Amino acid sequence: MAETLEQSNHTSVQRRIESITADQDERVPVAKRRDNFLSPVAIDERSGEIGPCVSKTGKRCSDKGFLPMSLEDYLETLDWTARQIAPGKRGKTPADLPPVLKRLGLDTKTWCELVSDFGRLFCTVAGRPECVDPLRSHRTHRRYHLRRRARELLTQAD
């Protein structure tokens, strides 16, 4: 088990961190970055287009982000979450909530349940009810369904 995100082999977060480090070395071209097949993190749910954004490079499925936060906030959230879910881990858990959770409107209990039970809470799509409810499947044109508990967690987070 890795002690840090940087040491978590074969994960997308490790590749993203390596690319941040490579960005500081101007000799490494963007095309050679280890995370160039990963979708970007940041998305603007309120003003962004609905649906996929097919990659122009063909290196990944979509050029569209998947979370309403920056890469920095994403890494901070992953680090915080890892400390919460693995109590025996070295390092001190912050006494108060980090700013990113406050900005997302989530408390620690809600965030941990969303992360721990993600596969049970979400099926085809994941997101806040107000963003998912107006969407329809491109294939069947049916509305996407959010499970009741996911809806409860994300509604109380507002």
PDB file of C-alpha atoms in Angstrom:
ATOM      1  CA  MET A   1       0.000   0.000   0.000  1.00  0.00           C
ATOM      2  CA  ALA A   2       1.415   3.371  -0.993  1.00  0.00           C
ATOM      3  CA  GLU A   3       1.935   5.989   1.683  1.00  0.00           C
ATOM      4  CA  THR A   4       1.518   8.948  -0.668  1.00  0.00           C
ATOM      5  CA  LEU A   5      -0.285   9.750  -3.891  1.00  0.00           C
ATOM      6  CA  GLU A   6       3.088  10.088  -5.615  1.00  0.00           C
ATOM      7  CA  GLN A   7       3.940   6.488  -4.676  1.00  0.00           C
ATOM      8  CA  SER A   8       0.600   4.994  -5.779  1.00  0.00           C
ATOM      9  CA  ASN A   9       1.882   3.009  -8.749  1.00  0.00           C
ATOM     10  CA  HIS A  10      -0.271   2.418 -11.825  1.00  0.00           C
ATOM     11  CA  THR A  11      -2.820   5.116 -10.952  1.00  0.00           C
ATOM     12  CA  SER A  12      -3.997   8.140 -12.881  1.00  0.00           C
ATOM     13  CA  VAL A  13      -3.128  10.416  -9.964  1.00  0.00           C
ATOM     14  CA  GLN A  14       0.503   9.254 -10.055  1.00  0.00           C
ATOM     15  CA  ARG A  15       0.639  10.027 -13.777  1.00  0.00           C
ATOM     16  CA  ARG A  16      -0.914  13.468 -13.242  1.00  0.00           C
ATOM     17  CA  ILE A  17       1.643  14.260 -10.517  1.00  0.00           C
ATOM     18  CA  GLU A  18       4.522  13.067 -12.729  1.00  0.00           C
ATOM     19  CA  SER A  19       3.260  15.352 -15.496  1.00  0.00           C
ATOM     20  CA  ILE A  20       3.153  18.326 -13.127  1.00  0.00           C
ATOM     21  CA  THR A  21       6.800  17.608 -12.328  1.00  0.00           C
ATOM     22  CA  ALA A  22       7.614  17.183 -16.034  1.00  0.00           C
ATOM     23  CA  ASP A  23       5.946  20.537 -16.787  1.00  0.00           C
ATOM     24  CA  GLN A  24       8.695  22.158 -14.752  1.00  0.00           C
ATOM     25  CA  ASP A  25      11.264  20.549 -17.065  1.00  0.00           C
ATOM     26  CA  GLU A  26      10.941  22.326 -20.414  1.00  0.00           C
ATOM     27  CA  ARG A  27      12.777  19.471 -22.164  1.00  0.00           C
ATOM     28  CA  VAL A  28       9.725  17.172 -21.859  1.00  0.00           C
ATOM     29  CA  PRO A  29       7.241  17.921 -24.684  1.00  0.00           C
ATOM     30  CA  VAL A  30       3.504  17.810 -23.913  1.00  0.00           C
ATOM     31  CA  ALA A  31       3.062  14.876 -26.323  1.00  0.00           C
ATOM     32  CA  LYS A  32       5.428  12.764 -24.182  1.00  0.00           C
ATOM     33  CA  ARG A  33       3.660  13.422 -20.881  1.00  0.00           C
ATOM     34  CA  ARG A  34       2.606  10.250 -19.081  1.00  0.00           C
ATOM     35  CA  ASP A  35      -0.923  11.580 -18.519  1.00  0.00           C
ATOM     36  CA  ASN A  36      -1.687  12.690 -22.078  1.00  0.00           C
ATOM     37  CA  PHE A  37      -4.271   9.896 -22.467  1.00  0.00           C
ATOM     38  CA  LEU A  38      -6.243  11.059 -19.396  1.00  0.00           C
ATOM     39  CA  SER A  39      -9.136  13.487 -19.663  1.00  0.00           C
ATOM     40  CA  PRO A  40      -8.533  16.831 -17.998  1.00  0.00           C
ATOM     41  CA  VAL A  41      -9.945  17.204 -14.480  1.00  0.00           C
ATOM     42  CA  ALA A  42     -11.678  20.592 -14.557  1.00  0.00           C
ATOM     43  CA  ILE A  43     -15.151  21.037 -16.048  1.00  0.00           C
ATOM     44  CA  ASP A  44     -17.550  23.961 -15.887  1.00  0.00           C
ATOM     45  CA  GLU A  45     -20.918  22.246 -15.327  1.00  0.00           C
ATOM     46  CA  ARG A  46     -22.877  25.479 -15.495  1.00  0.00           C
ATOM     47  CA  SER A  47     -21.635  26.830 -18.829  1.00  0.00           C
ATOM     48  CA  GLY A  48     -19.963  23.859 -20.511  1.00  0.00           C
ATOM     49  CA  GLU A  49     -21.588  21.921 -23.320  1.00  0.00           C
ATOM     50  CA  ILE A  50     -23.600  18.829 -22.405  1.00  0.00           C
ATOM     51  CA  GLY A  51     -22.310  15.503 -23.641  1.00  0.00           C
ATOM     52  CA  PRO A  52     -18.882  14.250 -24.636  1.00  0.00           C
ATOM     53  CA  CYS A  53     -16.196  16.318 -26.292  1.00  0.00           C
ATOM     54  CA  VAL A  54     -14.413  13.899 -28.608  1.00  0.00           C
ATOM     55  CA  SER A  55     -10.641  14.205 -28.376  1.00  0.00           C
ATOM     56  CA  LYS A  56      -8.956  16.026 -31.230  1.00  0.00           C
ATOM     57  CA  THR A  57      -5.729  14.061 -30.735  1.00  0.00           C
ATOM     58  CA  GLY A  58      -7.258  10.587 -30.587  1.00  0.00           C
ATOM     59  CA  LYS A  59      -5.165   9.831 -27.490  1.00  0.00           C
ATOM     60  CA  ARG A  60      -8.216   9.761 -25.200  1.00  0.00           C
ATOM     61  CA  CYS A  61     -11.986   9.449 -25.471  1.00  0.00           C
ATOM     62  CA  SER A  62     -12.819  12.990 -24.430  1.00  0.00           C
ATOM     63  CA  ASP A  63     -11.152  16.371 -24.041  1.00  0.00           C
ATOM     64  CA  LYS A  64     -13.835  17.346 -21.527  1.00  0.00           C
ATOM     65  CA  GLY A  65     -13.118  17.482 -17.812  1.00  0.00           C
ATOM     66  CA  PHE A  66     -15.089  15.491 -15.258  1.00  0.00           C
ATOM     67  CA  LEU A  67     -15.084  17.449 -11.976  1.00  0.00           C
ATOM     68  CA  PRO A  68     -15.988  21.040 -11.121  1.00  0.00           C
ATOM     69  CA  MET A  69     -12.568  21.725  -9.572  1.00  0.00           C
ATOM     70  CA  SER A  70      -9.006  22.437 -10.587  1.00  0.00           C
ATOM     71  CA  LEU A  71      -6.301  19.764 -10.781  1.00  0.00           C
ATOM     72  CA  GLU A  72      -4.758  21.249  -7.633  1.00  0.00           C
ATOM     73  CA  ASP A  73      -8.046  20.969  -5.712  1.00  0.00           C
ATOM     74  CA  TYR A  74      -8.518  17.425  -7.062  1.00  0.00           C
ATOM     75  CA  LEU A  75      -5.104  16.362  -5.746  1.00  0.00           C
ATOM     76  CA  GLU A  76      -5.798  18.028  -2.402  1.00  0.00           C
ATOM     77  CA  THR A  77      -9.139  16.214  -2.182  1.00  0.00           C
ATOM     78  CA  LEU A  78      -7.571  12.841  -3.021  1.00  0.00           C
ATOM     79  CA  ASP A  79      -4.875  13.368  -0.411  1.00  0.00           C
ATOM     80  CA  TRP A  80      -7.426  14.361   2.214  1.00  0.00           C
ATOM     81  CA  THR A  81      -9.672  11.402   1.325  1.00  0.00           C
ATOM     82  CA  ALA A  82      -6.803   8.901   1.510  1.00  0.00           C
ATOM     83  CA  ARG A  83      -5.991  10.103   5.009  1.00  0.00           C
ATOM     84  CA  GLN A  84      -9.623   9.676   6.074  1.00  0.00           C
ATOM     85  CA  ILE A  85     -10.239   6.213   4.623  1.00  0.00           C
ATOM     86  CA  ALA A  86      -6.922   4.740   5.771  1.00  0.00           C
ATOM     87  CA  PRO A  87      -6.726   5.702   9.465  1.00  0.00           C
ATOM     88  CA  GLY A  88      -3.389   3.916  10.018  1.00  0.00           C
ATOM     89  CA  LYS A  89      -1.665   6.014   7.396  1.00  0.00           C
ATOM     90  CA  ARG A  90       1.214   8.268   8.381  1.00  0.00           C
ATOM     91  CA  GLY A  91       0.471  11.951   8.449  1.00  0.00           C
ATOM     92  CA  LYS A  92      -1.943  14.044  10.399  1.00  0.00           C
ATOM     93  CA  THR A  93      -5.521  14.495   9.293  1.00  0.00           C
ATOM     94  CA  PRO A  94      -6.451  18.179   9.269  1.00  0.00           C
ATOM     95  CA  ALA A  95      -8.600  19.204  12.232  1.00  0.00           C
ATOM     96  CA  ASP A  96     -10.896  21.322  10.084  1.00  0.00           C
ATOM     97  CA  LEU A  97     -12.233  20.863   6.569  1.00  0.00           C
ATOM     98  CA  PRO A  98      -9.957  21.836   3.706  1.00  0.00           C
ATOM     99  CA  PRO A  99     -11.270  24.685   1.550  1.00  0.00           C
ATOM    100  CA  VAL A 100     -12.113  22.433  -1.397  1.00  0.00           C
ATOM    101  CA  LEU A 101     -14.752  20.493   0.539  1.00  0.00           C
ATOM    102  CA  LYS A 102     -16.320  23.715   1.733  1.00  0.00           C
ATOM    103  CA  ARG A 103     -16.379  25.010  -1.841  1.00  0.00           C
ATOM    104  CA  LEU A 104     -18.061  21.811  -2.995  1.00  0.00           C
ATOM    105  CA  GLY A 105     -20.588  22.132  -0.186  1.00  0.00           C
ATOM    106  CA  LEU A 106     -19.686  18.699   1.205  1.00  0.00           C
ATOM    107  CA  ASP A 107     -19.022  17.669   4.759  1.00  0.00           C
ATOM    108  CA  THR A 108     -16.534  14.918   5.573  1.00  0.00           C
ATOM    109  CA  LYS A 109     -19.176  12.257   6.230  1.00  0.00           C
ATOM    110  CA  THR A 110     -20.930  12.921   2.908  1.00  0.00           C
ATOM    111  CA  TRP A 111     -17.662  12.970   0.941  1.00  0.00           C
ATOM    112  CA  CYS A 112     -16.455   9.706   2.501  1.00  0.00           C
ATOM    113  CA  GLU A 113     -19.774   7.998   1.714  1.00  0.00           C
ATOM    114  CA  LEU A 114     -19.664   9.242  -1.889  1.00  0.00           C
ATOM    115  CA  VAL A 115     -16.110   7.929  -2.324  1.00  0.00           C
ATOM    116  CA  SER A 116     -16.537   4.649  -0.430  1.00  0.00           C
ATOM    117  CA  ASP A 117     -19.829   3.681  -2.072  1.00  0.00           C
ATOM    118  CA  PHE A 118     -19.396   5.280  -5.504  1.00  0.00           C
ATOM    119  CA  GLY A 119     -20.153   2.061  -7.421  1.00  0.00           C
ATOM    120  CA  ARG A 120     -23.313   1.450  -5.400  1.00  0.00           C
ATOM    121  CA  LEU A 121     -24.510   5.066  -5.492  1.00  0.00           C
ATOM    122  CA  PHE A 122     -24.016   5.730  -9.210  1.00  0.00           C
ATOM    123  CA  CYS A 123     -24.762   3.601 -12.224  1.00  0.00           C
ATOM    124  CA  THR A 124     -24.621   5.140 -15.708  1.00  0.00           C
ATOM    125  CA  VAL A 125     -23.876   8.764 -14.781  1.00  0.00           C
ATOM    126  CA  ALA A 126     -22.674  10.643 -11.715  1.00  0.00           C
ATOM    127  CA  GLY A 127     -23.338  14.254 -10.822  1.00  0.00           C
ATOM    128  CA  ARG A 128     -25.528  16.676  -8.930  1.00  0.00           C
ATOM    129  CA  PRO A 129     -29.275  16.133  -9.514  1.00  0.00           C
ATOM    130  CA  GLU A 130     -29.758  19.578 -11.093  1.00  0.00           C
ATOM    131  CA  CYS A 131     -27.096  18.724 -13.695  1.00  0.00           C
ATOM    132  CA  VAL A 132     -28.146  15.114 -14.373  1.00  0.00           C
ATOM    133  CA  ASP A 133     -31.950  15.519 -14.397  1.00  0.00           C
ATOM    134  CA  PRO A 134     -32.200  17.451 -17.691  1.00  0.00           C
ATOM    135  CA  LEU A 135     -29.894  14.998 -19.518  1.00  0.00           C
ATOM    136  CA  ARG A 136     -31.086  12.182 -21.752  1.00  0.00           C
ATOM    137  CA  SER A 137     -29.303   9.188 -23.212  1.00  0.00           C
ATOM    138  CA  HIS A 138     -28.094   9.748 -26.776  1.00  0.00           C
ATOM    139  CA  ARG A 139     -29.065   6.179 -27.658  1.00  0.00           C
ATOM    140  CA  THR A 140     -32.453   5.656 -25.966  1.00  0.00           C
ATOM    141  CA  HIS A 141     -33.402   9.299 -25.301  1.00  0.00           C
ATOM    142  CA  ARG A 142     -34.480   8.307 -21.786  1.00  0.00           C
ATOM    143  CA  ARG A 143     -33.651  10.394 -18.759  1.00  0.00           C
ATOM    144  CA  TYR A 144     -30.740   9.246 -16.638  1.00  0.00           C
ATOM    145  CA  HIS A 145     -31.610   7.893 -13.224  1.00  0.00           C
ATOM    146  CA  LEU A 146     -29.858   8.854  -9.993  1.00  0.00           C
ATOM    147  CA  ARG A 147     -30.272   6.470  -7.107  1.00  0.00           C
ATOM    148  CA  ARG A 148     -32.190   7.834  -4.140  1.00  0.00           C
ATOM    149  CA  ARG A 149     -29.228   7.823  -1.733  1.00  0.00           C
ATOM    150  CA  ALA A 150     -26.967   9.601  -4.245  1.00  0.00           C
ATOM    151  CA  ARG A 151     -29.690  12.196  -4.776  1.00  0.00           C
ATOM    152  CA  GLU A 152     -30.045  12.662  -0.987  1.00  0.00           C
ATOM    153  CA  LEU A 153     -26.293  13.075  -0.475  1.00  0.00           C
ATOM    154  CA  LEU A 154     -25.848  15.533  -3.311  1.00  0.00           C
ATOM    155  CA  THR A 155     -28.977  17.527  -2.467  1.00  0.00           C
ATOM    156  CA  GLN A 156     -27.967  17.996   1.173  1.00  0.00           C
ATOM    157  CA  ALA A 157     -24.529  19.110  -0.056  1.00  0.00           C
ATOM    158  CA  ASP A 158     -25.960  22.276  -1.647  1.00  0.00           C
TER     159      ASP A 158
END
